Amino acid sequence: SAVISQKPSRDICQRGTSLTIQCQVDSQVTMMFWYRQQPGQSLTLIATANQGSEATYESGFVIDKFPISRPNLTFSTLTVSNMSPEDSSIYLCSAGVGDGEGEAFFGQGTRLTVV
Amino acid sequence: GENVEQHPSTLSVQEGDSAVIKCTYSDSASNYFPWYKQELGKGPQLIIDIRSNVGEKKDQRIAVTLNKTAKHFSLHITETQPEDSAVYFCAANRGFSGGYNKLIFGAGTRLAVHP
């Protein structure tokens, strides 16, 4: 398994500002992902965080709005840029063990409120 | 596009009864089907998963069944306890990319177990 820690656990931000969320895994993993969970909703994949190269974004998500870094095999950041109230969500980091052939584990999430 | 449908959206049972949650998926290339439990204020926790080469898997009070022909899989919880109360998500992997870890989630089922 993998233990995933996210910081911050929650934040209240002013519209127009940016927030960077950190994700730390307790072991080296090949696959890391970022998901969004809007209030009372399911999880939607934002992007795959690729180590040493640009992230791969899903339809509806763009790099200018959600820049992602992955400097090594245990750490990633997601930035939510130029925030609006519609960005209020829980942002979740996920890591896959076993080089993509094992289970995926999640952090506790970052609860973001934009006012 | 790929889709996972989950039913019911809410489920209320008496302690000791069984609970069944059903999901269908659309991507015929999916070969990995995890189930997650999410308690209030926490990230999703993997509780059981099944791969396409088996039809059923059991872990104590929890079991999952898979019908690949019908693209249908189900979660069964027996002898439910109040601590089973949570939101449960089914998921399927995107078969041709991301290995087992790039997941599409169902909408979730809110399970309430009453003493």
PDB file of C-alpha atoms in Angstrom:
ATOM      1  CA  SER A   1       0.000   0.000   0.000  1.00  0.00           C
ATOM      2  CA  ALA A   2       0.974   3.676  -0.013  1.00  0.00           C
ATOM      3  CA  VAL A   3       0.396   6.429   2.513  1.00  0.00           C
ATOM      4  CA  ILE A   4      -0.384   9.748   0.888  1.00  0.00           C
ATOM      5  CA  SER A   5      -0.246  13.080   2.676  1.00  0.00           C
ATOM      6  CA  GLN A   6      -1.735  16.266   1.297  1.00  0.00           C
ATOM      7  CA  LYS A   7      -1.180  19.826   2.433  1.00  0.00           C
ATOM      8  CA  PRO A   8      -3.108  21.920   3.198  1.00  0.00           C
ATOM      9  CA  SER A   9      -6.073  19.868   4.366  1.00  0.00           C
ATOM     10  CA  ARG A  10      -8.360  22.844   3.826  1.00  0.00           C
ATOM     11  CA  ASP A  11      -8.194  26.490   2.836  1.00  0.00           C
ATOM     12  CA  ILE A  12     -10.430  29.466   2.201  1.00  0.00           C
ATOM     13  CA  CYS A  13      -9.154  31.657  -0.623  1.00  0.00           C
ATOM     14  CA  GLN A  14     -10.105  34.901  -2.281  1.00  0.00           C
ATOM     15  CA  ARG A  15     -11.253  34.801  -5.875  1.00  0.00           C
ATOM     16  CA  GLY A  16      -8.537  35.646  -8.361  1.00  0.00           C
ATOM     17  CA  THR A  17      -5.763  34.144  -6.259  1.00  0.00           C
ATOM     18  CA  SER A  18      -3.954  30.810  -6.659  1.00  0.00           C
ATOM     19  CA  LEU A  19      -3.402  27.892  -4.293  1.00  0.00           C
ATOM     20  CA  THR A  20      -0.779  25.175  -4.525  1.00  0.00           C
ATOM     21  CA  ILE A  21      -1.586  21.782  -3.028  1.00  0.00           C
ATOM     22  CA  GLN A  22       1.218  19.415  -2.115  1.00  0.00           C
ATOM     23  CA  CYS A  23       1.093  15.618  -2.255  1.00  0.00           C
ATOM     24  CA  GLN A  24       3.727  13.423  -0.626  1.00  0.00           C
ATOM     25  CA  VAL A  25       3.825   9.622  -0.951  1.00  0.00           C
ATOM     26  CA  ASP A  26       5.711   7.468   1.529  1.00  0.00           C
ATOM     27  CA  SER A  27       7.273   5.337  -1.230  1.00  0.00           C
ATOM     28  CA  GLN A  28       8.343   5.746  -4.833  1.00  0.00           C
ATOM     29  CA  VAL A  29       5.447   5.320  -7.240  1.00  0.00           C
ATOM     30  CA  THR A  30       5.237   5.447 -10.994  1.00  0.00           C
ATOM     31  CA  MET A  31       1.713   6.771 -11.308  1.00  0.00           C
ATOM     32  CA  MET A  32       0.304   9.862  -9.592  1.00  0.00           C
ATOM     33  CA  PHE A  33      -3.000  11.521 -10.367  1.00  0.00           C
ATOM     34  CA  TRP A  34      -5.073  14.512  -9.327  1.00  0.00           C
ATOM     35  CA  TYR A  35      -8.861  14.307  -8.968  1.00  0.00           C
ATOM     36  CA  ARG A  36     -11.557  16.848  -8.188  1.00  0.00           C
ATOM     37  CA  GLN A  37     -14.611  16.060  -6.103  1.00  0.00           C
ATOM     38  CA  GLN A  38     -17.266  18.749  -6.163  1.00  0.00           C
ATOM     39  CA  PRO A  39     -19.549  18.959  -3.112  1.00  0.00           C
ATOM     40  CA  GLY A  40     -21.639  15.809  -2.798  1.00  0.00           C
ATOM     41  CA  GLN A  41     -20.397  14.492  -6.126  1.00  0.00           C
ATOM     42  CA  SER A  42     -18.151  11.781  -7.485  1.00  0.00           C
ATOM     43  CA  LEU A  43     -14.473  11.985  -8.374  1.00  0.00           C
ATOM     44  CA  THR A  44     -13.334  13.377 -11.714  1.00  0.00           C
ATOM     45  CA  LEU A  45      -9.799  12.895 -12.996  1.00  0.00           C
ATOM     46  CA  ILE A  46      -8.021  16.188 -13.669  1.00  0.00           C
ATOM     47  CA  ALA A  47      -4.661  14.929 -14.890  1.00  0.00           C
ATOM     48  CA  THR A  48      -1.890  12.378 -14.668  1.00  0.00           C
ATOM     49  CA  ALA A  49       1.248  13.803 -13.074  1.00  0.00           C
ATOM     50  CA  ASN A  50       4.203  12.525 -15.094  1.00  0.00           C
ATOM     51  CA  GLN A  51       7.636  12.488 -13.522  1.00  0.00           C
ATOM     52  CA  GLY A  52      10.086  14.489 -15.594  1.00  0.00           C
ATOM     53  CA  SER A  53       7.576  15.622 -18.214  1.00  0.00           C
ATOM     54  CA  GLU A  54       4.431  17.655 -18.619  1.00  0.00           C
ATOM     55  CA  ALA A  55       1.232  16.396 -17.032  1.00  0.00           C
ATOM     56  CA  THR A  56      -1.446  14.748 -19.161  1.00  0.00           C
ATOM     57  CA  TYR A  57      -4.768  16.549 -18.787  1.00  0.00           C
ATOM     58  CA  GLU A  58      -8.266  15.137 -19.186  1.00  0.00           C
ATOM     59  CA  SER A  59     -10.902  16.744 -21.329  1.00  0.00           C
ATOM     60  CA  GLY A  60     -12.156  19.928 -19.725  1.00  0.00           C
ATOM     61  CA  PHE A  61      -8.997  20.637 -17.746  1.00  0.00           C
ATOM     62  CA  VAL A  62      -6.099  22.798 -18.976  1.00  0.00           C
ATOM     63  CA  ILE A  63      -2.570  23.441 -17.847  1.00  0.00           C
ATOM     64  CA  ASP A  64      -3.030  27.196 -17.456  1.00  0.00           C
ATOM     65  CA  LYS A  65      -5.764  26.631 -14.874  1.00  0.00           C
ATOM     66  CA  PHE A  66      -4.299  23.570 -13.139  1.00  0.00           C
ATOM     67  CA  PRO A  67      -0.505  23.530 -13.506  1.00  0.00           C
ATOM     68  CA  ILE A  68       1.045  20.368 -12.074  1.00  0.00           C
ATOM     69  CA  SER A  69       4.592  19.555 -11.074  1.00  0.00           C
ATOM     70  CA  ARG A  70       6.144  16.122 -10.467  1.00  0.00           C
ATOM     71  CA  PRO A  71       9.813  16.604  -9.636  1.00  0.00           C
ATOM     72  CA  ASN A  72      10.402  13.045  -8.377  1.00  0.00           C
ATOM     73  CA  LEU A  73       8.719   9.701  -7.724  1.00  0.00           C
ATOM     74  CA  THR A  74       7.264  10.650  -4.327  1.00  0.00           C
ATOM     75  CA  PHE A  75       6.012  14.232  -4.704  1.00  0.00           C
ATOM     76  CA  SER A  76       3.611  16.285  -6.799  1.00  0.00           C
ATOM     77  CA  THR A  77       1.875  19.641  -6.617  1.00  0.00           C
ATOM     78  CA  LEU A  78      -1.356  20.914  -8.116  1.00  0.00           C
ATOM     79  CA  THR A  79      -1.984  24.640  -8.437  1.00  0.00           C
ATOM     80  CA  VAL A  80      -5.488  25.999  -8.824  1.00  0.00           C
ATOM     81  CA  SER A  81      -4.981  29.319 -10.623  1.00  0.00           C
ATOM     82  CA  ASN A  82      -7.075  32.472 -10.808  1.00  0.00           C
ATOM     83  CA  MET A  83      -9.708  30.894  -8.598  1.00  0.00           C
ATOM     84  CA  SER A  84     -13.444  31.501  -8.787  1.00  0.00           C
ATOM     85  CA  PRO A  85     -16.218  30.196  -6.500  1.00  0.00           C
ATOM     86  CA  GLU A  86     -16.812  27.390  -9.040  1.00  0.00           C
ATOM     87  CA  ASP A  87     -13.405  25.979  -8.088  1.00  0.00           C
ATOM     88  CA  SER A  88     -14.667  25.232  -4.573  1.00  0.00           C
ATOM     89  CA  SER A  89     -14.151  21.475  -4.320  1.00  0.00           C
ATOM     90  CA  ILE A  90     -12.145  18.753  -2.688  1.00  0.00           C
ATOM     91  CA  TYR A  91      -8.916  18.077  -4.559  1.00  0.00           C
ATOM     92  CA  LEU A  92      -7.499  14.581  -4.143  1.00  0.00           C
ATOM     93  CA  CYS A  93      -4.094  13.157  -4.909  1.00  0.00           C
ATOM     94  CA  SER A  94      -3.840   9.491  -5.890  1.00  0.00           C
ATOM     95  CA  ALA A  95      -0.875   7.186  -6.297  1.00  0.00           C
ATOM     96  CA  GLY A  96      -0.739   3.805  -7.961  1.00  0.00           C
ATOM     97  CA  VAL A  97       1.518   1.044  -6.702  1.00  0.00           C
ATOM     98  CA  GLY A  98       3.078  -1.758  -8.691  1.00  0.00           C
ATOM     99  CA  ASP A  99       4.036   0.289 -11.752  1.00  0.00           C
ATOM    100  CA  GLY A 100       0.425   0.775 -12.738  1.00  0.00           C
ATOM    101  CA  GLU A 101      -0.567  -2.842 -12.204  1.00  0.00           C
ATOM    102  CA  GLY A 102      -1.481  -2.489  -8.542  1.00  0.00           C
ATOM    103  CA  GLU A 103      -3.988  -0.620  -6.463  1.00  0.00           C
ATOM    104  CA  ALA A 104      -4.555   3.136  -6.363  1.00  0.00           C
ATOM    105  CA  PHE A 105      -4.579   4.917  -3.021  1.00  0.00           C
ATOM    106  CA  PHE A 106      -5.808   8.376  -2.126  1.00  0.00           C
ATOM    107  CA  GLY A 107      -4.781  11.180   0.141  1.00  0.00           C
ATOM    108  CA  GLN A 108      -7.229  12.708   2.590  1.00  0.00           C
ATOM    109  CA  GLY A 109      -8.009  15.539   0.202  1.00  0.00           C
ATOM    110  CA  THR A 110      -7.756  19.316   0.262  1.00  0.00           C
ATOM    111  CA  ARG A 111     -11.054  21.070   0.856  1.00  0.00           C
ATOM    112  CA  LEU A 112     -10.949  24.385  -1.007  1.00  0.00           C
ATOM    113  CA  THR A 113     -13.494  27.151  -0.572  1.00  0.00           C
ATOM    114  CA  VAL A 114     -13.255  30.210  -2.815  1.00  0.00           C
ATOM    115  CA  VAL A 115     -15.009  33.365  -1.629  1.00  0.00           C
TER     116      VAL A 115
ATOM    117  CA  GLY B   1     -16.971   8.360 -23.716  1.00  0.00           C
ATOM    118  CA  GLU B   2     -16.276   5.898 -20.952  1.00  0.00           C
ATOM    119  CA  ASN B   3     -18.876   5.794 -18.229  1.00  0.00           C
ATOM    120  CA  VAL B   4     -19.632   3.996 -14.959  1.00  0.00           C
ATOM    121  CA  GLU B   5     -23.196   3.959 -13.675  1.00  0.00           C
ATOM    122  CA  GLN B   6     -23.918   3.158 -10.027  1.00  0.00           C
ATOM    123  CA  HIS B   7     -27.177   2.294  -8.255  1.00  0.00           C
ATOM    124  CA  PRO B   8     -28.769   3.014  -5.891  1.00  0.00           C
ATOM    125  CA  SER B   9     -27.725   6.531  -4.967  1.00  0.00           C
ATOM    126  CA  THR B  10     -28.893   6.013  -1.382  1.00  0.00           C
ATOM    127  CA  LEU B  11     -29.408   2.820   0.595  1.00  0.00           C
ATOM    128  CA  SER B  12     -30.799   2.464   4.086  1.00  0.00           C
ATOM    129  CA  VAL B  13     -30.616  -0.869   5.931  1.00  0.00           C
ATOM    130  CA  GLN B  14     -31.029  -2.203   9.426  1.00  0.00           C
ATOM    131  CA  GLU B  15     -27.972  -3.409  11.290  1.00  0.00           C
ATOM    132  CA  GLY B  16     -27.332  -7.041  10.462  1.00  0.00           C
ATOM    133  CA  ASP B  17     -29.001  -6.893   7.061  1.00  0.00           C
ATOM    134  CA  SER B  18     -27.140  -7.178   3.759  1.00  0.00           C
ATOM    135  CA  ALA B  19     -26.451  -4.321   1.347  1.00  0.00           C
ATOM    136  CA  VAL B  20     -25.903  -4.607  -2.396  1.00  0.00           C
ATOM    137  CA  ILE B  21     -24.598  -1.876  -4.689  1.00  0.00           C
ATOM    138  CA  LYS B  22     -24.515  -2.361  -8.451  1.00  0.00           C
ATOM    139  CA  CYS B  23     -22.409  -0.794 -11.202  1.00  0.00           C
ATOM    140  CA  THR B  24     -22.191  -1.067 -14.954  1.00  0.00           C
ATOM    141  CA  TYR B  25     -19.332   0.129 -17.145  1.00  0.00           C
ATOM    142  CA  SER B  26     -19.065   0.983 -20.806  1.00  0.00           C
ATOM    143  CA  ASP B  27     -15.379   0.512 -21.706  1.00  0.00           C
ATOM    144  CA  SER B  28     -14.971  -3.073 -22.892  1.00  0.00           C
ATOM    145  CA  ALA B  29     -11.204  -2.757 -22.334  1.00  0.00           C
ATOM    146  CA  SER B  30     -11.609  -2.167 -18.571  1.00  0.00           C
ATOM    147  CA  ASN B  31     -10.069  -5.016 -16.595  1.00  0.00           C
ATOM    148  CA  TYR B  32      -9.833  -3.709 -13.045  1.00  0.00           C
ATOM    149  CA  PHE B  33     -12.731  -2.757 -10.756  1.00  0.00           C
ATOM    150  CA  PRO B  34     -12.029  -1.312  -7.294  1.00  0.00           C
ATOM    151  CA  TRP B  35     -14.489  -0.220  -4.637  1.00  0.00           C
ATOM    152  CA  TYR B  36     -13.818   2.697  -2.315  1.00  0.00           C
ATOM    153  CA  LYS B  37     -15.420   3.765   0.955  1.00  0.00           C
ATOM    154  CA  GLN B  38     -15.416   7.457   1.789  1.00  0.00           C
ATOM    155  CA  GLU B  39     -16.284   8.681   5.234  1.00  0.00           C
ATOM    156  CA  LEU B  40     -17.128  12.289   5.916  1.00  0.00           C
ATOM    157  CA  GLY B  41     -14.088  14.533   5.663  1.00  0.00           C
ATOM    158  CA  LYS B  42     -11.775  11.753   4.516  1.00  0.00           C
ATOM    159  CA  GLY B  43     -10.290  10.551   1.285  1.00  0.00           C
ATOM    160  CA  PRO B  44     -11.553   7.395  -0.454  1.00  0.00           C
ATOM    161  CA  GLN B  45     -10.330   4.163   1.102  1.00  0.00           C
ATOM    162  CA  LEU B  46      -9.867   1.077  -1.051  1.00  0.00           C
ATOM    163  CA  ILE B  47     -11.927  -1.754   0.456  1.00  0.00           C
ATOM    164  CA  ILE B  48     -11.868  -4.450  -2.212  1.00  0.00           C
ATOM    165  CA  ASP B  49     -11.080  -4.847  -5.879  1.00  0.00           C
ATOM    166  CA  ILE B  50     -11.506  -7.439  -8.607  1.00  0.00           C
ATOM    167  CA  ARG B  51      -9.666  -8.112 -11.827  1.00  0.00           C
ATOM    168  CA  SER B  52     -11.244  -9.384 -14.989  1.00  0.00           C
ATOM    169  CA  ASN B  53      -9.784 -12.873 -14.729  1.00  0.00           C
ATOM    170  CA  VAL B  54     -12.018 -13.769 -11.762  1.00  0.00           C
ATOM    171  CA  GLY B  55     -15.754 -13.661 -11.256  1.00  0.00           C
ATOM    172  CA  GLU B  56     -15.925 -13.215  -7.484  1.00  0.00           C
ATOM    173  CA  LYS B  57     -13.752 -12.126  -4.586  1.00  0.00           C
ATOM    174  CA  LYS B  58     -14.509 -12.129  -0.891  1.00  0.00           C
ATOM    175  CA  ASP B  59     -12.899 -10.499   2.120  1.00  0.00           C
ATOM    176  CA  GLN B  60     -14.692 -11.220   5.404  1.00  0.00           C
ATOM    177  CA  ARG B  61     -18.088  -9.458   5.203  1.00  0.00           C
ATOM    178  CA  ILE B  62     -17.410  -7.866   1.828  1.00  0.00           C
ATOM    179  CA  ALA B  63     -17.647  -9.530  -1.573  1.00  0.00           C
ATOM    180  CA  VAL B  64     -17.530  -8.326  -5.145  1.00  0.00           C
ATOM    181  CA  THR B  65     -18.876 -10.087  -8.225  1.00  0.00           C
ATOM    182  CA  LEU B  66     -18.058  -9.370 -11.857  1.00  0.00           C
ATOM    183  CA  ASN B  67     -19.938 -10.265 -15.027  1.00  0.00           C
ATOM    184  CA  LYS B  68     -17.719  -9.200 -17.920  1.00  0.00           C
ATOM    185  CA  THR B  69     -20.225 -10.218 -20.554  1.00  0.00           C
ATOM    186  CA  ALA B  70     -22.848  -7.910 -19.096  1.00  0.00           C
ATOM    187  CA  LYS B  71     -20.226  -5.297 -18.045  1.00  0.00           C
ATOM    188  CA  HIS B  72     -21.678  -5.407 -14.570  1.00  0.00           C
ATOM    189  CA  PHE B  73     -20.126  -5.667 -11.111  1.00  0.00           C
ATOM    190  CA  SER B  74     -21.574  -5.532  -7.619  1.00  0.00           C
ATOM    191  CA  LEU B  75     -20.533  -4.985  -4.005  1.00  0.00           C
ATOM    192  CA  HIS B  76     -22.125  -7.127  -1.321  1.00  0.00           C
ATOM    193  CA  ILE B  77     -21.829  -6.292   2.376  1.00  0.00           C
ATOM    194  CA  THR B  78     -23.236  -8.843   4.797  1.00  0.00           C
ATOM    195  CA  GLU B  79     -24.054  -8.423   8.484  1.00  0.00           C
ATOM    196  CA  THR B  80     -23.910  -4.658   8.169  1.00  0.00           C
ATOM    197  CA  GLN B  81     -22.779  -2.578  11.118  1.00  0.00           C
ATOM    198  CA  PRO B  82     -23.285   1.136  11.877  1.00  0.00           C
ATOM    199  CA  GLU B  83     -19.618   1.765  11.074  1.00  0.00           C
ATOM    200  CA  ASP B  84     -20.319   0.628   7.510  1.00  0.00           C
ATOM    201  CA  SER B  85     -22.267   3.868   7.031  1.00  0.00           C
ATOM    202  CA  ALA B  86     -20.421   5.913   4.404  1.00  0.00           C
ATOM    203  CA  VAL B  87     -20.428   6.760   0.705  1.00  0.00           C
ATOM    204  CA  TYR B  88     -19.276   3.889  -1.496  1.00  0.00           C
ATOM    205  CA  PHE B  89     -17.826   4.420  -4.978  1.00  0.00           C
ATOM    206  CA  CYS B  90     -17.301   1.838  -7.658  1.00  0.00           C
ATOM    207  CA  ALA B  91     -14.696   2.469 -10.351  1.00  0.00           C
ATOM    208  CA  ALA B  92     -13.306   0.956 -13.516  1.00  0.00           C
ATOM    209  CA  ASN B  93      -9.925   1.517 -15.077  1.00  0.00           C
ATOM    210  CA  ARG B  94      -9.452   2.992 -18.510  1.00  0.00           C
ATOM    211  CA  GLY B  95      -8.432  -0.130 -20.306  1.00  0.00           C
ATOM    212  CA  PHE B  96      -5.983   1.200 -22.855  1.00  0.00           C
ATOM    213  CA  SER B  97      -4.118   3.761 -20.765  1.00  0.00           C
ATOM    214  CA  GLY B  98      -2.979   4.268 -17.208  1.00  0.00           C
ATOM    215  CA  GLY B  99      -2.764   0.607 -16.281  1.00  0.00           C
ATOM    216  CA  TYR B 100      -4.938  -0.168 -13.296  1.00  0.00           C
ATOM    217  CA  ASN B 101      -4.693   3.234 -11.726  1.00  0.00           C
ATOM    218  CA  LYS B 102      -6.435   5.651 -14.108  1.00  0.00           C
ATOM    219  CA  LEU B 103     -10.001   5.321 -12.867  1.00  0.00           C
ATOM    220  CA  ILE B 104     -13.502   6.339 -13.848  1.00  0.00           C
ATOM    221  CA  PHE B 105     -15.810   6.547 -10.848  1.00  0.00           C
ATOM    222  CA  GLY B 106     -19.484   5.890 -10.383  1.00  0.00           C
ATOM    223  CA  ALA B 107     -21.683   8.545  -8.822  1.00  0.00           C
ATOM    224  CA  GLY B 108     -21.556   6.984  -5.370  1.00  0.00           C
ATOM    225  CA  THR B 109     -23.987   5.294  -2.988  1.00  0.00           C
ATOM    226  CA  ARG B 110     -24.708   6.751   0.419  1.00  0.00           C
ATOM    227  CA  LEU B 111     -25.218   3.783   2.753  1.00  0.00           C
ATOM    228  CA  ALA B 112     -26.890   4.309   6.123  1.00  0.00           C
ATOM    229  CA  VAL B 113     -26.938   1.413   8.589  1.00  0.00           C
ATOM    230  CA  HIS B 114     -29.428   1.935  11.394  1.00  0.00           C
ATOM    231  CA  PRO B 115     -28.942   0.248  14.791  1.00  0.00           C
TER     232      PRO B 115
END
